[in-house]
CSV table of C-alpha atoms in Angstrom, one decimal:
chain,number,residue,atom,x,y,z
A,186,MET,CA,-33.7,16.5,-48.7
A,187,LEU,CA,-32.4,17.1,-45.1
A,188,ASN,CA,-29.7,19.7,-44.4
A,189,ARG,CA,-26.6,18.2,-42.6
A,190,LEU,CA,-24.7,19.9,-39.9
A,191,ASP,CA,-21.6,18.3,-38.4
A,192,LEU,CA,-21.0,19.5,-34.8
A,193,ARG,CA,-18.6,16.7,-33.7
A,194,GLY,CA,-15.7,18.2,-31.8
A,195,VAL,CA,-17.5,21.5,-31.2
A,196,ALA,CA,-17.7,22.6,-27.6
A,197,ASP,CA,-20.6,25.0,-27.8
A,198,VAL,CA,-23.0,23.3,-30.2
A,199,ALA,CA,-25.9,25.6,-29.4
A,200,ARG,CA,-24.1,28.6,-30.8
A,201,LEU,CA,-23.9,27.1,-34.3
A,202,LEU,CA,-27.5,25.9,-34.6
A,203,PRO,CA,-30.0,27.7,-36.9
A,204,ARG,CA,-32.3,29.8,-34.7
A,205,PRO,CA,-36.1,29.9,-34.9
A,206,GLU,CA,-37.3,32.6,-37.3
A,207,GLN,CA,-39.2,35.5,-35.8
A,208,VAL,CA,-42.8,35.9,-36.9
A,209,PRO,CA,-42.6,38.2,-40.0
A,210,GLU,CA,-43.8,41.7,-39.6
A,211,ASP,CA,-46.3,41.4,-42.4
A,212,VAL,CA,-47.9,38.4,-40.7
A,213,VAL,CA,-48.2,40.4,-37.4
A,214,ALA,CA,-49.7,43.4,-39.3
A,215,THR,CA,-52.3,41.2,-41.1
A,216,VAL,CA,-53.3,39.5,-37.9
A,217,ARG,CA,-53.6,42.8,-36.1
A,218,GLN,CA,-55.9,44.1,-38.9
A,219,ILE,CA,-58.1,41.1,-38.6
A,220,VAL,CA,-58.3,41.3,-34.8
A,221,ASP,CA,-59.1,45.0,-34.9
A,222,ALA,CA,-61.8,44.5,-37.5
A,223,VAL,CA,-63.5,41.8,-35.4
A,224,ALA,CA,-63.3,43.9,-32.3
A,225,ARG,CA,-65.0,46.8,-34.1
A,226,THR,CA,-67.6,45.1,-36.3
A,227,GLY,CA,-68.2,41.7,-34.8
A,228,ASP,CA,-70.1,39.2,-36.9
A,229,GLU,CA,-69.8,41.3,-40.0
A,230,ALA,CA,-66.0,40.9,-39.9
A,231,LEU,CA,-66.3,37.2,-39.1
A,232,LEU,CA,-68.5,36.4,-42.0
A,233,SER,CA,-66.4,38.6,-44.4
A,234,TYR,CA,-63.1,37.0,-43.4
A,235,THR,CA,-64.6,33.5,-43.5
A,236,GLU,CA,-65.7,34.1,-47.1
A,237,GLN,CA,-62.4,35.7,-48.0
A,238,LEU,CA,-60.1,33.2,-46.4
A,239,ASP,CA,-62.1,30.0,-46.3
A,240,GLY,CA,-64.0,30.5,-49.4
A,241,VAL,CA,-67.5,29.9,-47.9
A,242,ARG,CA,-70.3,32.3,-47.0
A,243,LEU,CA,-72.0,31.1,-43.9
A,244,ALA,CA,-75.7,31.6,-43.0
A,245,GLN,CA,-74.9,31.1,-39.3
A,246,LEU,CA,-71.7,30.6,-37.3
A,247,ARG,CA,-72.9,28.3,-34.5
A,248,VAL,CA,-73.4,24.6,-35.2
A,249,SER,CA,-76.7,23.3,-33.8
A,250,SER,CA,-76.8,20.9,-30.9
A,251,ALA,CA,-78.7,18.5,-33.0
A,252,THR,CA,-76.0,18.5,-35.7
A,253,ILE,CA,-73.3,17.9,-33.0
A,254,GLN,CA,-75.2,14.9,-31.6
A,255,ALA,CA,-76.1,13.5,-35.0
A,256,SER,CA,-72.4,13.4,-35.9
A,257,LEU,CA,-71.9,10.4,-33.6
A,258,ASN,CA,-74.0,8.2,-35.9
A,259,LYS,CA,-72.1,9.5,-39.0
A,260,ILE,CA,-68.7,8.0,-38.0
A,261,THR,CA,-67.7,4.4,-38.0
A,262,PRO,CA,-68.2,2.3,-34.9
A,263,ASP,CA,-64.5,1.6,-34.7
A,264,LEU,CA,-63.6,5.3,-34.8
A,265,ARG,CA,-66.2,6.1,-32.2
A,266,VAL,CA,-64.7,3.4,-29.9
A,267,ALA,CA,-61.2,4.8,-30.5
A,268,LEU,CA,-62.2,8.4,-29.7
A,269,GLU,CA,-64.0,7.2,-26.5
A,270,ALA,CA,-60.9,5.3,-25.4
A,271,ALA,CA,-58.7,8.3,-26.0
A,272,ALA,CA,-61.2,10.6,-24.2
A,273,GLN,CA,-61.1,8.3,-21.2
A,274,ASN,CA,-57.3,8.3,-21.0
A,275,VAL,CA,-57.1,12.1,-21.4
A,276,ALA,CA,-59.8,12.7,-18.8
A,277,GLU,CA,-58.3,10.4,-16.3
A,278,PHE,CA,-54.8,11.8,-16.7
A,279,HIS,CA,-56.0,15.4,-16.2
A,280,ALA,CA,-58.2,14.5,-13.2
A,281,HIS,CA,-54.9,13.8,-11.4
A,282,GLN,CA,-53.8,17.4,-12.0
A,283,VAL,CA,-56.6,18.9,-10.0
A,284,THR,CA,-55.3,20.4,-6.8
A,285,ALA,CA,-57.2,20.1,-3.5
A,286,GLU,CA,-57.9,23.2,-1.3
A,287,HIS,CA,-55.0,23.9,1.0
A,288,ALA,CA,-54.8,25.8,4.3
A,289,SER,CA,-51.8,26.8,6.4
A,290,GLU,CA,-51.6,28.5,9.8
A,291,LEU,CA,-48.5,30.2,11.2
A,292,ASN,CA,-48.3,32.5,14.2
A,293,GLY,CA,-52.0,33.5,14.1
A,294,ILE,CA,-52.2,34.1,10.3
A,295,THR,CA,-54.3,31.5,8.4
A,296,VAL,CA,-54.2,31.3,4.6
A,297,ARG,CA,-56.7,29.2,2.7
A,298,SER,CA,-55.9,28.7,-1.0
A,299,TRP,CA,-57.8,27.0,-3.8
A,300,ASP,CA,-57.9,26.8,-7.6
A,301,GLN,CA,-60.9,28.5,-9.1
A,302,PRO,CA,-61.8,27.5,-12.6
A,303,VAL,CA,-62.5,30.2,-15.2
A,304,GLY,CA,-66.1,30.5,-16.2
A,305,ARG,CA,-65.7,30.1,-19.9
A,306,ALA,CA,-62.9,28.6,-22.0
A,307,GLY,CA,-62.3,28.8,-25.7
A,308,CYS,CA,-60.7,25.9,-27.6
A,309,TYR,CA,-59.3,26.4,-31.1
A,310,VAL,CA,-59.0,23.3,-33.3
A,311,PRO,CA,-57.4,23.5,-36.7
A,312,GLY,CA,-59.5,22.4,-39.7
A,313,GLY,CA,-60.2,23.2,-43.3
A,314,ARG,CA,-57.7,21.0,-45.0
A,315,ALA,CA,-58.0,18.2,-42.5
A,316,ALA,CA,-60.0,17.2,-39.4
A,317,TYR,CA,-58.4,16.9,-35.9
A,318,PRO,CA,-60.8,15.3,-33.5
A,319,SER,CA,-57.9,14.4,-31.2
A,320,THR,CA,-57.3,18.2,-30.6
A,321,VAL,CA,-60.9,18.5,-29.5
A,322,LEU,CA,-60.3,16.0,-26.8
A,323,MET,CA,-56.9,17.4,-25.9
A,324,THR,CA,-58.2,20.9,-25.3
A,325,ALA,CA,-61.8,20.4,-24.1
A,326,LEU,CA,-61.2,17.6,-21.6
A,327,PRO,CA,-58.4,19.4,-19.6
A,328,ALA,CA,-60.9,22.3,-19.3
A,329,LYS,CA,-63.6,20.0,-18.1
A,330,ALA,CA,-61.3,18.4,-15.6
A,331,ALA,CA,-60.5,21.8,-14.3
A,332,GLY,CA,-64.2,22.5,-13.6
A,333,VAL,CA,-64.8,25.0,-16.4
A,334,GLY,CA,-68.6,25.5,-16.7
A,335,GLN,CA,-68.7,26.5,-20.4
A,336,VAL,CA,-66.3,25.2,-23.0
A,337,VAL,CA,-66.4,26.7,-26.5
A,338,LEU,CA,-65.0,25.2,-29.6
A,339,CYS,CA,-64.0,27.1,-32.8
A,340,VAL,CA,-63.2,25.0,-35.9
A,341,PRO,CA,-62.6,26.3,-39.5
A,342,PRO,CA,-65.3,25.2,-41.9
A,343,GLY,CA,-64.5,22.8,-44.7
A,344,PRO,CA,-65.1,23.6,-48.4
A,345,ASP,CA,-68.8,22.9,-47.9
A,346,GLY,CA,-69.0,25.3,-45.0
A,347,GLN,CA,-69.5,22.6,-42.5
A,348,VAL,CA,-67.4,21.3,-39.6
A,349,ALA,CA,-66.3,17.7,-40.2
A,350,ASP,CA,-68.5,15.0,-38.7
A,351,VAL,CA,-65.5,13.4,-36.9
A,352,THR,CA,-64.6,16.7,-35.2
A,353,LEU,CA,-68.2,17.2,-34.1
A,354,ALA,CA,-68.3,13.7,-32.9
A,355,ALA,CA,-65.3,14.3,-30.7
A,356,ALA,CA,-67.0,17.4,-29.4
A,357,ALA,CA,-70.1,15.3,-28.4
A,358,ILE,CA,-67.9,12.8,-26.7
A,359,ALA,CA,-66.1,15.5,-24.8
A,360,GLY,CA,-69.4,17.1,-23.7
A,361,VAL,CA,-68.9,20.3,-25.7
A,362,GLU,CA,-72.2,21.9,-26.7
A,363,GLU,CA,-71.1,25.2,-28.1
A,364,VAL,CA,-69.3,24.9,-31.5
A,365,TYR,CA,-68.7,27.6,-34.1
A,366,SER,CA,-67.8,27.1,-37.7
A,367,LEU,CA,-65.0,29.7,-37.5
A,368,GLY,CA,-61.3,29.6,-37.9
A,369,GLY,CA,-58.1,31.6,-38.2
A,370,ALA,CA,-57.2,34.8,-36.4
A,371,GLN,CA,-60.8,35.9,-36.7
A,372,ALA,CA,-61.9,33.0,-34.4
A,373,ILE,CA,-59.3,34.0,-31.8
A,374,ALA,CA,-60.5,37.6,-31.9
A,375,ALA,CA,-64.2,36.5,-31.6
A,376,MET,CA,-63.5,34.5,-28.5
A,377,ALA,CA,-61.4,37.3,-27.0
A,378,TYR,CA,-63.7,40.3,-27.7
A,379,GLY,CA,-67.1,38.7,-28.3
A,380,THR,CA,-69.5,39.4,-31.2
A,381,GLU,CA,-73.2,39.2,-31.7
A,382,SER,CA,-73.0,35.5,-32.1
A,383,VAL,CA,-70.0,34.5,-29.9
A,384,MET,CA,-69.8,35.4,-26.2
A,385,PRO,CA,-66.3,36.2,-25.0
A,386,VAL,CA,-64.3,33.7,-23.1
A,387,ASP,CA,-61.8,33.9,-20.2
A,388,VAL,CA,-59.1,31.7,-21.6
A,389,ILE,CA,-58.1,30.7,-25.2
A,390,VAL,CA,-56.2,27.5,-25.9
A,391,GLY,CA,-55.3,25.2,-28.8
A,392,PRO,CA,-52.7,24.9,-31.6
A,393,GLY,CA,-52.8,26.6,-35.0
A,394,ASN,CA,-50.8,28.1,-37.7
A,395,VAL,CA,-48.6,31.2,-37.3
A,396,TYR,CA,-51.6,33.4,-37.8
A,397,VAL,CA,-53.6,31.7,-35.1
A,398,ALA,CA,-50.7,31.7,-32.7
A,399,THR,CA,-49.9,35.3,-33.4
A,400,ALA,CA,-53.5,36.3,-32.8
A,401,LYS,CA,-53.4,34.6,-29.4
A,402,GLN,CA,-50.4,36.7,-28.5
A,403,LEU,CA,-52.1,39.9,-29.6
A,404,VAL,CA,-55.2,39.3,-27.5
A,405,ALA,CA,-53.3,38.1,-24.4
A,406,SER,CA,-53.9,41.3,-22.6
A,407,LYS,CA,-57.7,40.7,-23.0
A,408,VAL,CA,-58.0,37.0,-22.1
A,409,GLY,CA,-55.8,34.3,-20.6
A,410,VAL,CA,-53.5,32.6,-23.0
A,411,PRO,CA,-51.0,29.9,-22.0
A,412,ALA,CA,-47.4,31.2,-22.1
A,413,ALA,CA,-46.3,28.5,-24.6
A,414,PHE,CA,-46.5,29.3,-28.3
A,415,ALA,CA,-48.6,26.6,-29.8
A,416,GLY,CA,-47.7,26.9,-33.5
A,417,PRO,CA,-46.5,24.7,-36.3
A,418,SER,CA,-45.4,21.2,-35.3
A,419,GLU,CA,-41.8,20.3,-34.3
A,420,VAL,CA,-39.9,17.2,-33.7
A,421,VAL,CA,-36.3,16.3,-32.7
A,422,VAL,CA,-35.4,12.6,-33.1
A,423,VAL,CA,-32.3,11.4,-31.3
A,424,ALA,CA,-31.3,8.0,-32.8
A,425,ASP,CA,-28.5,5.5,-33.0
A,426,ALA,CA,-27.9,2.2,-34.8
A,427,SER,CA,-30.0,0.3,-32.1
A,428,VAL,CA,-33.2,1.0,-34.1
A,429,PRO,CA,-34.2,0.6,-37.7
A,430,ALA,CA,-33.5,3.7,-39.8
A,431,SER,CA,-37.1,3.6,-40.9
A,432,TYR,CA,-38.2,4.4,-37.4
A,433,GLY,CA,-36.3,7.7,-37.3
A,434,ALA,CA,-37.4,8.5,-40.9
A,435,ILE,CA,-41.1,8.0,-40.3
A,436,ASP,CA,-41.0,9.9,-37.0
A,437,LEU,CA,-39.5,12.9,-38.7
A,438,MET,CA,-42.3,12.7,-41.3
A,439,VAL,CA,-45.0,12.4,-38.6
A,440,GLN,CA,-44.6,16.0,-37.6
A,441,ALA,CA,-43.4,17.3,-41.0
A,442,GLU,CA,-46.7,16.3,-42.7
A,443,HIS,CA,-48.5,18.9,-40.7
A,444,GLY,CA,-47.2,21.6,-43.0
A,445,PRO,CA,-44.3,23.7,-44.2
A,446,ASP,CA,-43.7,25.9,-41.2
A,447,GLY,CA,-42.7,23.1,-38.8
A,448,LEU,CA,-39.3,21.7,-37.7
A,449,ALA,CA,-37.9,18.2,-38.1
A,450,TRP,CA,-34.4,17.4,-36.9
A,451,LEU,CA,-32.4,14.1,-36.6
A,452,VAL,CA,-29.6,14.1,-34.0
A,453,THR,CA,-27.2,11.2,-34.1
A,454,PHE,CA,-23.6,10.2,-33.3
A,455,ASP,CA,-23.1,8.0,-36.3
A,456,ASP,CA,-22.6,8.9,-40.0
A,457,GLU,CA,-24.0,5.6,-41.1
A,458,VAL,CA,-27.2,6.2,-39.1
A,459,ALA,CA,-27.5,9.7,-40.7
A,460,ASP,CA,-27.1,8.2,-44.2
A,461,ALA,CA,-29.6,5.4,-43.5
A,462,VAL,CA,-32.3,7.7,-42.1
A,463,GLU,CA,-31.9,10.1,-45.0
A,464,THR,CA,-32.2,7.2,-47.5
A,465,ALA,CA,-35.3,5.9,-45.7
A,466,VAL,CA,-36.8,9.4,-45.7
A,467,SER,CA,-36.5,9.6,-49.5
A,468,GLU,CA,-38.0,6.2,-50.0
A,469,LEU,CA,-40.9,6.8,-47.6
A,470,CYS,CA,-41.7,10.2,-48.9
A,471,THR,CA,-42.4,8.9,-52.4
A,472,LYS,CA,-45.3,7.0,-50.9
A,473,ALA,CA,-46.6,9.6,-48.5
A,474,ALA,CA,-50.0,11.2,-49.0
A,475,ARG,CA,-48.7,14.5,-47.9
A,476,ARG,CA,-45.3,14.4,-49.5
A,477,ASP,CA,-45.5,18.0,-50.7
A,478,ASP,CA,-46.0,19.3,-47.1
A,479,ILE,CA,-43.2,16.9,-45.8
A,480,ALA,CA,-40.8,18.0,-48.5
A,481,ALA,CA,-41.5,21.7,-47.8
A,482,THR,CA,-40.8,21.3,-44.1
A,483,PHE,CA,-37.6,19.4,-44.7
A,484,GLU,CA,-36.4,21.9,-47.2
A,485,ARG,CA,-37.0,24.8,-44.9
A,486,SER,CA,-36.2,23.4,-41.5
A,487,GLY,CA,-35.2,19.8,-41.8
A,488,HIS,CA,-31.7,19.0,-40.4
A,489,ILE,CA,-29.4,16.1,-39.6
A,490,VAL,CA,-27.1,17.1,-36.8
A,491,LEU,CA,-24.0,14.9,-36.0
A,492,VAL,CA,-22.7,15.2,-32.5
A,493,ASP,CA,-20.1,13.3,-30.3
A,494,ASP,CA,-22.2,11.8,-27.6
A,495,ALA,CA,-25.4,11.7,-25.6
A,496,GLN,CA,-24.5,14.9,-23.6
A,497,ALA,CA,-23.9,16.8,-26.9
A,498,ALA,CA,-27.2,15.5,-28.2
A,499,ALA,CA,-29.0,16.8,-25.1
A,500,ALA,CA,-27.3,20.2,-25.6
A,501,VAL,CA,-28.7,20.4,-29.1
A,502,VAL,CA,-32.2,19.5,-27.8
A,503,ASN,CA,-32.0,22.1,-25.0
A,504,ALA,CA,-31.0,24.8,-27.5
A,505,ILE,CA,-33.9,23.9,-29.9
A,506,ALA,CA,-36.5,23.3,-27.1
A,507,PRO,CA,-38.6,21.2,-29.4
A,508,GLU,CA,-42.3,20.5,-29.1
A,509,HIS,CA,-41.7,16.7,-29.5
A,510,LEU,CA,-38.5,14.9,-28.5
A,511,GLN,CA,-38.1,11.3,-29.6
A,512,VAL,CA,-35.1,9.4,-28.1
A,513,MET,CA,-34.4,6.0,-29.7
A,514,THR,CA,-31.0,5.0,-28.6
A,515,ALA,CA,-29.5,2.0,-26.8
A,516,ASP,CA,-29.6,4.1,-23.5
A,517,PRO,CA,-32.4,6.7,-23.8
A,518,GLN,CA,-31.8,7.9,-20.2
A,519,ALA,CA,-28.2,8.9,-21.1
A,520,VAL,CA,-29.8,11.6,-23.3
A,521,ILE,CA,-33.0,12.4,-21.4
A,522,ALA,CA,-31.2,12.9,-18.0
A,523,ASP,CA,-29.6,16.1,-19.4
A,524,VAL,CA,-32.7,17.4,-21.2
A,525,CYS,CA,-34.5,20.3,-19.6
A,526,ASN,CA,-36.3,21.9,-22.6
A,527,ALA,CA,-38.8,19.8,-24.4
A,528,GLY,CA,-42.6,19.8,-24.7
A,529,ALA,CA,-43.1,16.0,-24.6
A,530,ILE,CA,-40.5,13.2,-24.5
A,531,PHE,CA,-41.0,9.8,-26.1
A,532,SER,CA,-38.5,7.3,-24.9
A,533,GLY,CA,-37.5,4.1,-26.7
A,534,PRO,CA,-38.3,2.5,-30.0
A,535,MET,CA,-41.9,1.6,-29.2
A,536,ALA,CA,-43.1,5.1,-28.3
A,537,PRO,CA,-43.8,7.1,-31.5
A,538,ALA,CA,-45.2,10.6,-30.9
A,539,SER,CA,-48.5,9.3,-32.4
A,540,VAL,CA,-49.2,7.7,-29.0
A,541,GLY,CA,-49.0,11.1,-27.3
A,542,ASP,CA,-50.9,12.7,-30.1
A,543,TYR,CA,-53.9,10.5,-29.6
A,544,LEU,CA,-54.3,8.7,-26.3
A,545,ALA,CA,-51.4,8.5,-23.9
A,546,GLY,CA,-53.3,11.0,-21.6
A,547,PRO,CA,-51.3,14.3,-21.5
A,548,SER,CA,-52.6,17.0,-23.9
A,549,HIS,CA,-50.9,17.1,-27.3
A,550,VAL,CA,-51.1,20.9,-27.2
A,551,LEU,CA,-47.4,21.6,-26.6
A,552,PRO,CA,-44.9,24.5,-26.7
A,553,THR,CA,-43.3,25.4,-30.1
A,554,ASN,CA,-40.9,28.0,-31.5
A,555,GLY,CA,-38.5,27.6,-28.5
A,556,SER,CA,-41.2,28.3,-25.9
A,557,ALA,CA,-40.5,24.9,-24.2
A,558,ARG,CA,-37.8,26.8,-22.4
A,559,PHE,CA,-40.5,28.3,-20.1
A,560,GLY,CA,-43.8,26.5,-21.1
A,561,GLY,CA,-45.2,23.0,-21.0
A,562,ALA,CA,-48.1,20.9,-22.2
A,563,LEU,CA,-51.6,22.3,-21.9
A,564,GLY,CA,-53.2,21.2,-18.6
A,565,VAL,CA,-55.6,21.9,-15.8
A,566,ARG,CA,-53.4,24.8,-14.6
A,567,ASP,CA,-54.2,26.7,-17.8
A,568,PHE,CA,-57.9,26.8,-16.9
A,569,VAL,CA,-57.7,27.8,-13.2
A,570,LYS,CA,-56.6,30.8,-11.2
A,571,THR,CA,-55.3,30.4,-7.7
A,572,MET,CA,-57.2,32.3,-5.1
A,573,HIS,CA,-56.6,32.7,-1.4
A,574,GLU,CA,-58.2,34.0,1.8
A,575,ILE,CA,-56.2,35.5,4.7
A,576,THR,CA,-57.5,35.5,8.2
A,577,VAL,CA,-55.6,37.1,11.1
A,578,SER,CA,-56.2,36.6,14.8
A,579,ALA,CA,-55.7,39.4,17.3
A,580,GLU,CA,-52.6,37.6,18.6
A,581,GLY,CA,-51.4,37.2,15.1
A,582,LEU,CA,-51.6,40.9,14.3
A,583,LYS,CA,-49.9,41.8,17.6
A,584,GLY,CA,-47.1,39.4,16.8
A,585,CYS,CA,-46.3,40.8,13.3
A,586,GLY,CA,-47.5,44.4,13.7
A,587,ASN,CA,-44.1,45.9,14.3
A,588,HIS,CA,-42.7,44.0,11.3
A,589,LEU,CA,-45.5,45.3,9.0
A,590,MET,CA,-45.0,48.9,10.2
A,591,ALA,CA,-41.2,48.7,9.7
A,592,ILE,CA,-41.5,47.6,6.1
A,593,ALA,CA,-44.2,50.1,5.4
A,594,LYS,CA,-42.0,52.9,6.8
A,595,ALA,CA,-39.1,51.7,4.6
A,596,GLU,CA,-41.3,52.0,1.6
A,597,GLY,CA,-42.6,55.4,2.5
A,598,LEU,CA,-46.2,54.2,2.7
A,599,ASP,CA,-47.6,55.8,5.8
A,600,ALA,CA,-51.2,54.6,5.3
A,601,HIS,CA,-50.0,51.0,5.2
A,602,ALA,CA,-48.4,51.5,8.6
A,603,GLN,CA,-51.4,53.4,10.0
A,604,SER,CA,-53.8,50.6,9.0
A,605,VAL,CA,-51.8,48.3,11.3
A,606,ARG,CA,-51.1,50.9,14.0
A,607,LEU,CA,-54.9,51.7,14.4
A,608,ARG,CA,-55.6,48.1,15.1
A,609,THR,CA,-52.7,47.3,17.4
A,610,ASP,CA,-53.5,50.4,19.4
A,611,HIS,CA,-57.2,49.3,19.8
A,612,LEU,CA,-56.0,45.9,20.8
A,613,ALA,CA,-53.8,47.5,23.5
A,614,GLU,CA,-56.8,49.3,24.8
A,615,GLY,CA,-58.7,46.0,25.1
A,616,PHE,CA,-60.6,46.1,21.8
A,617,LYS,CA,-61.6,42.6,20.6
């Protein structure tokens, strides 16, 4: 079920690893067509694509506030308590990411800087086949912590045309009042360009399939989009004989069950571990509710990689730059110390990625498709813009005036130099 790659004795392991596939051109073309249609015709395109792609004809796109609040009484008490506990952890973690206003003064130049939240943030939450209330919390609460005034949620409708009660309950818990029964690339386009029903937003966040992730890239010149590609789920498990093979097997399956476009790799130093995990995967898959999705992921991008040691394992991880990294070895730090590319790291046998997916605190919206090389987990920084105010005293301008004019002259920008010269001349004449 898993493809095996033996890289023991290989100096440059990264060179021999399968590389992430580029987004197919036909997918890009389809997404561009959807985005352009929504930009041109607004709600008409949204309703048409929802009927075409989701199989439902909606009477209205927005979910009423009464429906959102009523959803809290439609879920079990245990689930509500669990969602509230998760919400508290996520909110508290992101509250610590808020940066205080800062001021610095040097030689008469004072700079005051602060983080200004965007006015309106759009959160995309996958749906349709399954409900993901955790993603509501993981997108909306960082925005709330950042101070965003209006948080918008788009969720694909289910077969009945409704958003799942558990998803709406999470929205109520997170304090989100604006929810749309709207999914796919068309939802991203609606939030970017605005329609008759959906006001445009300043930032769009949230995970999704390749169509959703591609749509976010296409509208990035119109709205803010985090640098990381939040696409299909990925995991790399580094394991040795210190943990049961079933741990490695189930943790590969945890991400693989999201769908066929993900990535699931086991990295180990031991043939026996590789064999045992592969056997455990086969046994567990026969009982898995989403065994077809898991099998499709494993067939397309499931690998077992054999390496010499912890350093070689880290080299594999860095080359893949996975969304989730799970390290279950006798000495996890021997691997983690050399890892620089990973969205989230789970260390030790008692830290399955599920803890991070639901309530550890950091957002589970993480970089995929190799974008962990330059991007990280969704956080407060994705919802703010740094602003600054510069104040210069008379003595400060006198002190730096010659430097400013010298640089302006070197760049051939005479008006820049003149803007300084006028002021320093006035100061020399006694102007205050």
